[in-house]
Tab-separated table of C-alpha atoms in Angstrom:
chain	number	residue	atom	x	y	z
C	19	MET	CA	-0.272	-0.249	0.000
C	20	ARG	CA	1.491	3.299	-0.990
C	21	VAL	CA	0.341	6.198	0.918
C	22	LYS	CA	0.989	9.838	-0.030
C	23	TRP	CA	1.583	11.674	3.341
C	24	PRO	CA	0.475	15.480	4.195
C	25	LEU	CA	3.433	17.096	5.747
C	26	VAL	CA	2.200	17.509	9.404
C	27	LEU	CA	3.933	18.935	12.369
C	28	GLY	CA	1.140	19.481	14.654
C	29	LEU	CA	0.676	21.718	17.606
C	30	LEU	CA	4.554	21.841	18.191
C	31	MET	CA	5.367	23.294	14.543
C	32	LEU	CA	2.502	25.869	14.919
C	33	ILE	CA	3.842	27.096	18.137
C	34	VAL	CA	7.150	27.181	16.786
C	35	LEU	CA	6.525	28.880	13.462
C	36	GLY	CA	3.638	31.061	14.584
C	37	ALA	CA	5.781	33.908	14.947
C	38	CYS	CA	7.716	33.502	11.672
C	39	ALA	CA	4.740	34.550	9.458
C	40	LYS	CA	6.507	37.198	7.253
C	41	GLU	CA	7.104	36.513	3.635
C	42	LEU	CA	10.434	35.251	2.349
C	43	THR	CA	10.265	36.167	-1.276
C	44	SER	CA	14.014	36.359	-2.133
C	45	ALA	CA	14.439	32.891	-3.078
C	46	VAL	CA	11.098	31.325	-3.230
C	47	GLU	CA	9.130	33.774	-5.702
C	48	GLN	CA	12.068	35.143	-7.686
C	49	PRO	CA	13.500	32.254	-9.622
C	50	ASP	CA	16.854	33.079	-11.319
C	51	ASN	CA	17.521	30.749	-14.291
C	52	ASP	CA	20.674	29.358	-12.823
C	53	ILE	CA	22.156	32.786	-11.716
C	54	GLN	CA	22.371	32.578	-7.734
C	55	SER	CA	20.743	35.471	-5.790
C	56	ASN	CA	23.514	37.615	-3.934
C	57	GLU	CA	21.064	38.111	-0.801
C	58	VAL	CA	21.456	34.449	0.535
C	59	GLU	CA	20.256	34.337	4.168
C	60	SER	CA	19.876	31.701	6.697
C	61	VAL	CA	16.220	30.691	7.607
C	62	ALA	CA	16.708	27.821	9.990
C	63	THR	CA	19.394	25.741	11.920
C	64	ILE	CA	18.598	22.160	12.947
C	65	GLU	CA	21.099	20.293	15.001
C	66	GLY	CA	23.676	22.604	13.932
C	67	LYS	CA	23.155	22.459	9.879
C	68	THR	CA	21.966	25.774	8.488
C	69	PHE	CA	19.549	25.959	5.921
C	70	ASP	CA	19.447	29.364	3.866
C	71	THR	CA	16.859	30.871	1.332
C	72	GLU	CA	17.935	28.894	-1.374
C	73	ASP	CA	17.661	25.533	0.341
C	74	LEU	CA	14.044	26.805	1.338
C	75	ALA	CA	13.449	27.617	-2.181
C	76	PHE	CA	14.545	24.064	-3.627
C	77	TYR	CA	12.512	22.333	-1.014
C	78	THR	CA	9.702	24.248	-1.841
C	79	PHE	CA	10.309	24.057	-5.790
C	80	MET	CA	10.071	20.261	-5.101
C	81	GLU	CA	6.551	20.096	-3.360
C	82	GLN	CA	5.185	22.533	-6.172
C	83	ILE	CA	6.628	20.147	-8.879
C	84	GLU	CA	4.502	17.290	-7.111
C	85	VAL	CA	1.529	19.328	-7.359
C	86	GLU	CA	1.569	20.483	-10.740
C	87	ALA	CA	2.406	16.817	-11.457
C	88	ASN	CA	-0.594	15.418	-9.605
C	89	ARG	CA	-2.565	18.353	-11.392
C	90	TYR	CA	-1.662	16.659	-14.554
C	91	ARG	CA	-2.430	13.115	-13.858
C	92	ASP	CA	-5.489	13.793	-12.184
C	93	TRP	CA	-6.854	15.563	-15.191
C	94	GLU	CA	-6.282	12.618	-17.274
C	95	GLY	CA	-9.650	11.162	-18.626
C	96	LEU	CA	-11.916	13.552	-16.729
C	97	ALA	CA	-14.731	15.345	-17.992
C	98	ALA	CA	-14.554	19.235	-18.451
C	99	ASP	CA	-16.422	20.044	-15.525
C	100	THR	CA	-14.882	17.584	-13.414
C	101	ALA	CA	-11.553	18.665	-14.832
C	102	ALA	CA	-12.388	22.560	-13.649
C	103	GLU	CA	-13.244	21.211	-10.198
C	104	ARG	CA	-10.228	19.572	-9.580
C	105	ASP	CA	-8.036	22.267	-11.106
C	106	LEU	CA	-9.313	24.577	-8.328
C	107	PHE	CA	-8.406	21.970	-5.759
C	108	TRP	CA	-5.026	21.915	-6.924
C	109	GLY	CA	-4.771	25.420	-7.488
C	110	GLU	CA	-5.425	25.684	-3.704
C	111	GLN	CA	-2.535	23.215	-2.913
C	112	ALA	CA	-0.474	25.231	-4.985
C	113	ALA	CA	-1.219	28.478	-3.187
C	114	TYR	CA	-1.283	26.465	0.128
C	115	LEU	CA	2.835	26.164	-0.661
C	116	GLU	CA	3.212	30.001	-0.829
C	117	ASN	CA	2.980	30.113	2.956
C	118	ILE	CA	6.158	30.778	4.800
C	119	ASN	CA	5.350	28.461	7.727
C	120	VAL	CA	4.222	25.618	5.413
C	121	GLN	CA	7.502	26.149	3.567
C	122	LEU	CA	9.372	25.948	6.615
C	123	GLN	CA	7.313	23.254	8.342
C	124	ASN	CA	7.834	20.877	4.986
C	125	MET	CA	11.915	21.593	4.837
C	126	ILE	CA	12.058	20.849	8.700
C	127	GLU	CA	9.895	17.690	8.670
C	128	ILE	CA	11.782	15.879	6.153
C	129	TYR	CA	15.053	16.770	7.550
C	130	ALA	CA	13.949	15.880	11.199
C	131	ILE	CA	12.878	12.366	9.696
C	132	ARG	CA	16.001	12.005	7.817
C	133	LEU	CA	18.086	12.502	10.976
C	134	LEU	CA	15.917	9.983	12.651
C	135	ALA	CA	16.825	7.420	9.793
C	136	GLU	CA	20.401	8.074	10.052
C	137	GLU	CA	20.377	7.198	13.757
C	138	LYS	CA	19.055	3.936	12.862
C	139	HIS	CA	22.070	3.477	10.736
C	140	TYR	CA	20.061	3.630	7.456
C	141	ASP	CA	21.385	4.614	4.415
C	142	VAL	CA	20.578	5.064	0.482
C	143	PRO	CA	22.939	3.226	-1.922
C	144	MET	CA	24.034	5.440	-4.689
C	145	GLU	CA	22.707	3.042	-7.349
C	146	LYS	CA	19.355	3.538	-5.495
C	147	LEU	CA	19.511	7.280	-5.325
C	148	ASP	CA	20.715	7.681	-8.712
C	149	ALA	CA	17.434	5.325	-9.711
C	150	ALA	CA	15.087	7.576	-7.825
C	151	VAL	CA	16.679	10.761	-9.360
C	152	SER	CA	16.277	9.042	-13.034
C	153	GLN	CA	12.802	8.248	-12.043
C	154	PHE	CA	11.820	11.500	-10.809
C	155	LYS	CA	13.070	13.211	-14.096
C	156	ASP	CA	11.483	10.684	-16.452
C	157	SER	CA	8.319	10.850	-14.689
C	158	LYS	CA	8.109	14.606	-15.203
C	159	ALA	CA	9.501	14.568	-18.998
C	160	GLU	CA	5.931	14.544	-20.548
C	161	ILE	CA	4.468	17.295	-18.383
C	162	ASP	CA	5.038	20.463	-20.039
C	163	THR	CA	4.147	22.842	-17.376
C	164	VAL	CA	6.496	20.905	-14.916
C	165	GLN	CA	9.356	21.451	-17.519
C	166	ALA	CA	8.482	24.804	-17.998
C	167	MET	CA	8.648	25.299	-14.177
C	168	ILE	CA	12.137	23.551	-14.072
C	169	GLN	CA	13.535	25.929	-16.764
C	170	GLU	CA	12.365	28.939	-14.976
C	171	TYR	CA	13.848	27.565	-11.793
C	172	GLY	CA	17.216	26.515	-13.452
C	173	GLU	CA	17.928	22.936	-14.508
C	174	THR	CA	21.821	23.429	-12.977
C	175	LYS	CA	20.289	24.401	-9.788
C	176	LEU	CA	17.967	21.453	-9.880
C	177	ASN	CA	20.695	18.833	-10.812
C	178	ARG	CA	23.162	20.451	-7.944
C	179	ASN	CA	20.484	19.912	-5.286
C	180	ILE	CA	18.290	17.112	-5.997
C	181	GLN	CA	20.429	14.050	-5.186
C	182	ASP	CA	20.587	15.794	-1.433
C	183	TYR	CA	16.834	16.095	-1.416
C	184	MET	CA	16.075	12.618	-2.976
C	185	ARG	CA	18.380	10.937	-0.221
C	186	SER	CA	16.131	12.832	2.407
C	187	SER	CA	12.970	11.767	0.769
C	188	LEU	CA	13.896	8.153	0.560
C	189	LEU	CA	15.289	8.026	4.249
C	190	ARG	CA	11.855	9.200	5.281
C	191	ASP	CA	10.088	6.655	3.236
C	192	ARG	CA	12.079	4.136	4.893
C	193	VAL	CA	11.155	5.302	8.205
C	194	VAL	CA	7.381	5.369	6.998
C	195	ASN	CA	7.579	1.771	5.751
C	196	ASP	CA	8.935	0.653	9.088
C	197	LEU	CA	5.959	1.936	10.654
C	198	LEU	CA	3.299	0.368	7.979
C	199	GLN	CA	4.934	-2.923	8.438
C	200	ALA	CA	4.513	-3.024	12.096
C	201	ILE	CA	0.966	-1.898	11.546
C	202	GLN	CA	0.339	-5.025	9.121
C	203	THR	CA	2.195	-7.306	11.596
C	204	GLU	CA	0.233	-6.052	14.569
C	205	LYS	CA	-3.246	-5.701	13.185
C	206	PRO	CA	-3.467	-7.653	9.822
C	207	GLU	CA	-7.172	-7.533	9.881
C	208	GLN	CA	-7.301	-3.684	9.183
C	209	THR	CA	-8.559	-2.633	5.957
C	210	GLU	CA	-6.120	-0.298	3.801
C	211	GLN	CA	-8.034	2.727	5.052
C	212	GLU	CA	-7.696	1.996	8.442
C	213	GLN	CA	-3.756	1.143	8.253
C	214	SER	CA	-3.579	4.347	6.363
C	215	TYR	CA	-5.186	6.122	9.251
C	216	GLN	CA	-3.074	4.323	11.930
C	217	LEU	CA	0.063	5.223	9.861
C	218	GLN	CA	-0.601	8.966	9.888
C	219	GLN	CA	-1.517	8.913	13.539
C	220	ASP	CA	1.939	6.725	14.399
C	221	TYR	CA	3.892	9.135	12.005
C	222	GLU	CA	2.644	12.266	13.734
C	223	GLU	CA	3.627	10.730	17.075
C	224	LEU	CA	7.059	9.714	15.737
C	225	LEU	CA	7.473	13.169	13.942
C	226	ILE	CA	6.670	15.227	17.506
C	227	ASP	CA	8.861	12.926	19.295
C	228	GLN	CA	11.833	13.448	17.186
C	229	MET	CA	11.156	17.139	17.085
C	230	ASN	CA	11.282	17.174	20.846
C	231	THR	CA	15.115	15.642	20.809
C	232	LEU	CA	16.361	18.246	18.163
C	233	GLU	CA	17.717	21.596	18.335
C	234	ILE	CA	16.039	24.227	15.773
C	235	GLU	CA	16.481	27.775	15.575
C	236	ILE	CA	14.405	29.665	13.181
C	237	HIS	CA	15.930	32.731	11.713
C	238	VAL	CA	13.254	34.105	9.859
C	239	LYS	CA	12.407	37.769	10.954
């Protein structure tokens, strides 16, 4: 069973990020076609690793690509009126990603779970990492709107950052899979819907527990 996760940090992250609501426009809303911005500023530090505006822009860009790809796949075979309704939904998802709190939340969540995976001594072999990057690119190659986004953002910047991002994503997937396997072993009688709900609950609890162990500083003013 494949579960698509909402990136939820719960009450803890709402408290942490609640005071950081000013927009961060320098890197997120102004792509530069492979020309690096001269105004790179730090936005957060997690266990000594500092993330700057370009890091935040990239994490957000990857989320935006997934929204656009899902929009494209969702349209296939739909009647015009249904497609318009779904387009409105995906537009709302894209708008949600423009919120600085959401951007920070997504970036911190994936890195926090990566740290947890590394504590478990999980790793991603290079061949698996390369395969994941290739699969990501191949799956988006036919989507004109995504290709336009990549050209606007800068293909060189994408290639420079995608491996580390994909490593974090694959490590998170492994942690999620551990949780799912535990649920399937302990409660094999549950339906997929019930297991999905339990997985979300367990993941949120695990994430909040992990957040409580980390030293996190938010630098957005």
